[in-house]
Short mmCIF file of C-alpha atoms in Angstrom, two decimals:
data_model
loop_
_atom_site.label_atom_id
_atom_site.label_comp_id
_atom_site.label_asym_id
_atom_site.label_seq_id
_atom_site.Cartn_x
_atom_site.Cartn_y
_atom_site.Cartn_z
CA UNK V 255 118.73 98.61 65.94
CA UNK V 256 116.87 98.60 69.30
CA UNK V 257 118.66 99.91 72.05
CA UNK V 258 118.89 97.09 75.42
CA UNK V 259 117.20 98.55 78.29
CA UNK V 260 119.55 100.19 80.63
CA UNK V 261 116.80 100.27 83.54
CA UNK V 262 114.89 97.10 84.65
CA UNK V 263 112.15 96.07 82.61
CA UNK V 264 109.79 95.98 85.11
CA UNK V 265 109.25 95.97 89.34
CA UNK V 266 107.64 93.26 90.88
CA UNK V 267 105.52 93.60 94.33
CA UNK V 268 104.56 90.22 95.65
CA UNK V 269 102.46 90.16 97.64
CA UNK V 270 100.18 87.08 99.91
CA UNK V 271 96.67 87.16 98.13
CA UNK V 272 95.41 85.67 95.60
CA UNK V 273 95.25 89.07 93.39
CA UNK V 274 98.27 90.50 90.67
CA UNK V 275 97.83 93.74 89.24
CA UNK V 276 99.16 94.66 86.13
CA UNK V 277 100.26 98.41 84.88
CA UNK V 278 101.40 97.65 81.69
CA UNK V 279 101.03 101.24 80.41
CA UNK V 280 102.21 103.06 83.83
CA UNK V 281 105.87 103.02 82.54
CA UNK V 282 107.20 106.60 80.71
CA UNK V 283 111.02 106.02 79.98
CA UNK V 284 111.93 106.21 76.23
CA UNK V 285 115.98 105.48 75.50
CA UNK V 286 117.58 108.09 73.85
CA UNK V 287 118.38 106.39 70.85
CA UNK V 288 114.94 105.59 70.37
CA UNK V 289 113.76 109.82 71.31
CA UNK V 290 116.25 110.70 68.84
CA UNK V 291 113.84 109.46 66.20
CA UNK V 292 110.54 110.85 67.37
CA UNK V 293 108.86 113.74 67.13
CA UNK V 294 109.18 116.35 69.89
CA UNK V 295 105.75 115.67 71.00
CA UNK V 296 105.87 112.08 71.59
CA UNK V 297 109.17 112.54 73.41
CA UNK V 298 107.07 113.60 76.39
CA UNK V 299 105.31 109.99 76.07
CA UNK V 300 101.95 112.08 76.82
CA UNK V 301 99.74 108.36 76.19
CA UNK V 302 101.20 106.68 79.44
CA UNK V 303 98.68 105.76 82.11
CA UNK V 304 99.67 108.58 84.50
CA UNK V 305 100.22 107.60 88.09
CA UNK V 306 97.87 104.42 87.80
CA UNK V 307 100.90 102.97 90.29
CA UNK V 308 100.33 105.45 92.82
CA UNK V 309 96.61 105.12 92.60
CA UNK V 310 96.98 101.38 93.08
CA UNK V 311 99.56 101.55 95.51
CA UNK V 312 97.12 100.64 98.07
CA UNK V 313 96.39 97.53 97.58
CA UNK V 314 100.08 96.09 99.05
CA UNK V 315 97.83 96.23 102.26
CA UNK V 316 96.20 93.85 101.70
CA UNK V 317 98.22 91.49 100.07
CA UNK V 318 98.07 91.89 96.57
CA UNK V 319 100.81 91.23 94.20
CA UNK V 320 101.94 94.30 91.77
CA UNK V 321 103.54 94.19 88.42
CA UNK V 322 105.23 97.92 86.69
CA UNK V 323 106.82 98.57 83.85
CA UNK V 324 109.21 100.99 83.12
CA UNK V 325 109.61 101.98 79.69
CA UNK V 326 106.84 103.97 77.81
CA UNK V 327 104.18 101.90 75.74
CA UNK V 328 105.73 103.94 72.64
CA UNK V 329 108.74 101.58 72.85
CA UNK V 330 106.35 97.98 73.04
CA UNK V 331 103.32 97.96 73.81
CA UNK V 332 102.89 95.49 76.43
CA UNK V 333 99.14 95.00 76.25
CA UNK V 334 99.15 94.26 72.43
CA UNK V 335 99.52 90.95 71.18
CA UNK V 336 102.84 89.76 69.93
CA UNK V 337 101.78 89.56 66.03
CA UNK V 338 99.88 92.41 66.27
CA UNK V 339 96.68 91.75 65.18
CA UNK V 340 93.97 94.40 66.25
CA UNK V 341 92.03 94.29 69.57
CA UNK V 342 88.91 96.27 68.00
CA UNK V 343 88.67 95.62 64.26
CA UNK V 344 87.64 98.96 62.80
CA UNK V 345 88.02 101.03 65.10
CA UNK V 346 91.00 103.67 65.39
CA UNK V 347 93.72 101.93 67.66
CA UNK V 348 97.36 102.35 68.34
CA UNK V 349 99.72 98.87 67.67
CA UNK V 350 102.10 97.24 68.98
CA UNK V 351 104.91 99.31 68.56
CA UNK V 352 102.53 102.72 68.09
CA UNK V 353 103.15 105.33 65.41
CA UNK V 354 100.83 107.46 65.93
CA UNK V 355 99.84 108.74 69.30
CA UNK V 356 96.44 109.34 70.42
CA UNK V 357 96.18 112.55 69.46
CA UNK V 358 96.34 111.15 65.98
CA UNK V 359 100.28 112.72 65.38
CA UNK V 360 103.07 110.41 64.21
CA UNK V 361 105.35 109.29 67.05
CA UNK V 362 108.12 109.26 64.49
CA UNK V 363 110.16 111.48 62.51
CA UNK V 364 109.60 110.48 58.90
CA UNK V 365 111.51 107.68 57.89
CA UNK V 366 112.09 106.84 61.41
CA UNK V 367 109.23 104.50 62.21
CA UNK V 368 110.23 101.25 63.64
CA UNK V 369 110.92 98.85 61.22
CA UNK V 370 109.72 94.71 61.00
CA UNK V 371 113.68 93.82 62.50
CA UNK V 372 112.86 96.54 65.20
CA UNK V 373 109.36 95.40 66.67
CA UNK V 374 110.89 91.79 66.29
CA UNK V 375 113.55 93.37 68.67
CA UNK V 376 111.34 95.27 71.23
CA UNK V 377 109.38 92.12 71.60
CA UNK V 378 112.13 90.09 73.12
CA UNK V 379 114.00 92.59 74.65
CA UNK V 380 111.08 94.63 76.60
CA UNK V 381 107.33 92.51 76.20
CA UNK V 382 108.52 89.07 76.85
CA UNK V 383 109.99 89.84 80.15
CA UNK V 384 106.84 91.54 81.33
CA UNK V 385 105.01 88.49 79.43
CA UNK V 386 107.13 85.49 81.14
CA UNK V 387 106.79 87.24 84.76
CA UNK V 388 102.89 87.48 84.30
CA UNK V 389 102.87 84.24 83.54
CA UNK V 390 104.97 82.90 86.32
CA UNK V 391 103.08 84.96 88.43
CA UNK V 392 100.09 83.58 87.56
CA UNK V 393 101.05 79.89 87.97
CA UNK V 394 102.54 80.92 91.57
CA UNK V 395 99.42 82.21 92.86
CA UNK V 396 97.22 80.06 91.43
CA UNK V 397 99.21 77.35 92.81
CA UNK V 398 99.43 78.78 96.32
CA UNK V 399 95.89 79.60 96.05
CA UNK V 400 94.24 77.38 93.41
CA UNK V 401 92.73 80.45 91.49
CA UNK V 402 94.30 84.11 90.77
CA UNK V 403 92.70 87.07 89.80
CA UNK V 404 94.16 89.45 87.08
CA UNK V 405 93.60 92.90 87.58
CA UNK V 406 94.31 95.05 84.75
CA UNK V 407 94.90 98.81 85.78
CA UNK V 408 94.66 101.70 83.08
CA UNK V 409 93.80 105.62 82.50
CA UNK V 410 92.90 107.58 79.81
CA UNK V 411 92.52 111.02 78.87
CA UNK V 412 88.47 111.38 79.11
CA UNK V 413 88.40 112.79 75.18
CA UNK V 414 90.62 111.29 72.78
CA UNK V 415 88.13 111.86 69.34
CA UNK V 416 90.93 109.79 67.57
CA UNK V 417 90.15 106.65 69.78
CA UNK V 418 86.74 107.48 70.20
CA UNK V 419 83.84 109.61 70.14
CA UNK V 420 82.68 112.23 72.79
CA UNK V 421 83.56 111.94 76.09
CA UNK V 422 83.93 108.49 78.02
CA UNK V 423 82.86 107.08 81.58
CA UNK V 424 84.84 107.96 84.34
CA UNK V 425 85.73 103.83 85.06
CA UNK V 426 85.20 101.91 82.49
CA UNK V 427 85.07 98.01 83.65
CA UNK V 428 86.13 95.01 81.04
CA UNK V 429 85.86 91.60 80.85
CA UNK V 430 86.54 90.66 77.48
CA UNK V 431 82.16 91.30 77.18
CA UNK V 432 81.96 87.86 80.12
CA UNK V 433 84.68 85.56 78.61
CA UNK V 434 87.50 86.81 81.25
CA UNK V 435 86.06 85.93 84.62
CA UNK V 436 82.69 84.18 86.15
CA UNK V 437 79.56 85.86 85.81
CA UNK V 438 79.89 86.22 89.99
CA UNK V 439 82.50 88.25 89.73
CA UNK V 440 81.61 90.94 87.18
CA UNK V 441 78.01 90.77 89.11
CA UNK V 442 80.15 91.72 92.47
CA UNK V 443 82.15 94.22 90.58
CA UNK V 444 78.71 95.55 89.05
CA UNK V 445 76.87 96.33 92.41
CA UNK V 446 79.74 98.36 93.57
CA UNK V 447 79.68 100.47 91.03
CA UNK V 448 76.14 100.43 91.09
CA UNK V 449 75.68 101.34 94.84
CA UNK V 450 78.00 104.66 94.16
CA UNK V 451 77.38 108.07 93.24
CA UNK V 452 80.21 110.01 92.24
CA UNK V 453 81.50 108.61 88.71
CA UNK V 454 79.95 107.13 85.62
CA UNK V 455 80.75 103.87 84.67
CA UNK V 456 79.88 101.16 81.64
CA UNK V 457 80.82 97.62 81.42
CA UNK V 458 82.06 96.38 78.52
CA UNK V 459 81.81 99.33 76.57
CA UNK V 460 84.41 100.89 74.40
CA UNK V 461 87.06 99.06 76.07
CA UNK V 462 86.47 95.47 76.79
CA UNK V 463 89.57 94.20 77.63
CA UNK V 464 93.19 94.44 75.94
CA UNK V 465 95.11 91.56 74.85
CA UNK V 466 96.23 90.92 78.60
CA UNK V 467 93.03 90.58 79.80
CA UNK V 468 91.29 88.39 77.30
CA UNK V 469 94.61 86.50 77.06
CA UNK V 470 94.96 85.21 80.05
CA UNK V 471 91.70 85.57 81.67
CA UNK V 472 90.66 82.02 81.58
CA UNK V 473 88.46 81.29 84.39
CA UNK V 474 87.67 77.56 83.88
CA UNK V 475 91.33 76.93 84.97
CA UNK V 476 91.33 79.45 87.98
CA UNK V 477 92.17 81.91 86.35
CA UNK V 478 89.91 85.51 86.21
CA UNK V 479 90.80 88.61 84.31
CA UNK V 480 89.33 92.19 84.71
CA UNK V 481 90.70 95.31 83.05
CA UNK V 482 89.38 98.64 84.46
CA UNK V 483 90.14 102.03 82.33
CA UNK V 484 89.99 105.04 84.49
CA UNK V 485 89.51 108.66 82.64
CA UNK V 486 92.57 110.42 83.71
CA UNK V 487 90.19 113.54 84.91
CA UNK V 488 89.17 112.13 87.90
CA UNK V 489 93.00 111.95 89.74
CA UNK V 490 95.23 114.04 87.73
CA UNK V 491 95.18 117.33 85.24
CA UNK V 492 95.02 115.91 81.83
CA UNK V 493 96.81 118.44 80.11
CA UNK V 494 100.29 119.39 83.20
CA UNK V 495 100.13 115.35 84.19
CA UNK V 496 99.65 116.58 87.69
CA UNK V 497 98.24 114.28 90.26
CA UNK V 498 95.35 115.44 92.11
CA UNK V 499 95.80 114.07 95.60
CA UNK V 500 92.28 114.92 96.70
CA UNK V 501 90.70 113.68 93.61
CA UNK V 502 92.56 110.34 93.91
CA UNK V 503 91.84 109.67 97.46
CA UNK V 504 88.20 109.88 96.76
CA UNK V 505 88.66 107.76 93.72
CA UNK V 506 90.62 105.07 95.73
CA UNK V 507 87.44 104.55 97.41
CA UNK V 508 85.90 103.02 95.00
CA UNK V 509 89.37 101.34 93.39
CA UNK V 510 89.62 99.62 97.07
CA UNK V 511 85.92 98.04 97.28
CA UNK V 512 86.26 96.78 93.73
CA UNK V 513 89.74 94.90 94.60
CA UNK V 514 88.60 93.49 97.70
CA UNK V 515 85.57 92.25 95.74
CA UNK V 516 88.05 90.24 93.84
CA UNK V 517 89.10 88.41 96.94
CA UNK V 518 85.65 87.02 98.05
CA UNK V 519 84.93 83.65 97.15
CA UNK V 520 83.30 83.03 93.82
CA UNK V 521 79.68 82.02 94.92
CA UNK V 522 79.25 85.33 97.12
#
């Protein structure tokens, strides 16, 4: 049985502008019950997008609206689809309700894995809340507005050889490879990046997009999507979890002239 969260699912900034950013893997709490059956490892919940929050936090400046969970992606993963089906088709991945972490250990005990009843469970109780609030969200700004812009915030340790092979970009931009938003804005988006020096970066490389993005990126109703994936080295230790306050404020830099780029009017 799944264990009803005890903390609130998620925290909601709103903010003025036309912009919501979602952290859907920022959140580390794990209930007891559901510790109990994992393996000591996993307890830590070592695959959460460290301190993506923090690194974002910026952006309440300028109006943007800001969406957190709580609990750890190892209880429901919020940027999986409901029925599971896999984002990259033959590639290693992690599901819904992961069992094995990136590091390619189990998160569970054996015999302890969630059962059909308990992702059933996890999906009501802790991803449609998250879900319903995007959503609403969404329709809210767009209606204040008459577009809204999705921005997808995630990290990652730099080398996970489970997920993929050698080391990846330091910001990795996705836009479900065009489908998520106009062509303007991933060209905006582009010359940033471009016009910088300090970090690597691919578009539409190994990560494209997760469900969230190329779910509800769907710009010929107003609505654009963009999902960037950060490696963890350039604002925190990967192996302590530490936050690096003068790698981040460097980094923020860059994060802050891509989400004001978001804000400019399409045909820039």
């Amino acid at each position: 049985m799944t264990p009803h969260p005890t903390e609130p699912v998620y925290r909601l900034h709103r903010g003025t502008a036309p912009l919501l950013i979602s952290l859907p893997h920022d959140g580390a709490l794990i209930p007891d019950a559901l510790a109990a059956r994992m393996v000591e490892s996993a307890r830590r919940a070592p695959d959460t997008d460290w301190h993506v929050s923090r690194l974002y936090a910026l952006a309440r400046a300028f109006g943007a609206s800001i969406i957190v969970p709580s609990y750890s992606r190892y209880v429901v993963d919020l940027n999986r689809p409901p029925d599971d089906t896999s984002l990259y088709p033959g590639q290693n991945t992690t599901g819904l309700c992961p069992a094995v972490q990136f590091s390619g250990e189990a998160v569970y005990l054996d015999g302890q894995a969630p059962t059909p009843e308990d992702v059933a469970e996890r999906v009501e109780l802790y991803w449609r809340p998250y879900h319903d609030t995007l959503v609403g969200e969404l329709d809210r700004i767009r209606g204040e507005h008459g577009r809204a812009v999705l921005w997808e915030g995630h990290s990652i340790r730099g080398e996970v050889p489970f997920l993929f092979e050698g080391r990846l970009p330091d910001l990795n931009l996705g836009t479900a490879a065009g489908k998520s938003c106009l062509p303007e804005l991933q060209a905006r988006l582009e010359r940033i990046l471009g016009a910088q020096s300090d970090y690597e970066w691919v578009a539409n490389g190994r990560f494209k997009g997760g469900y969230i993005t190329r779910h509800y990126g769907d710009p010929e109703i107003g609505v654009q999507a963009v999902q960037l994936e950060i490696s963890q080295r350039n604002y925190m230790d990967e192996t302590s979890f530490a936050y690096d306050e003068s790698k981040a404020v460097r980094l923020q830099v860059v994060i802050e002239a891509l989400l004001r780029a978001t804000l400019a009017a399409d045909d820039a």
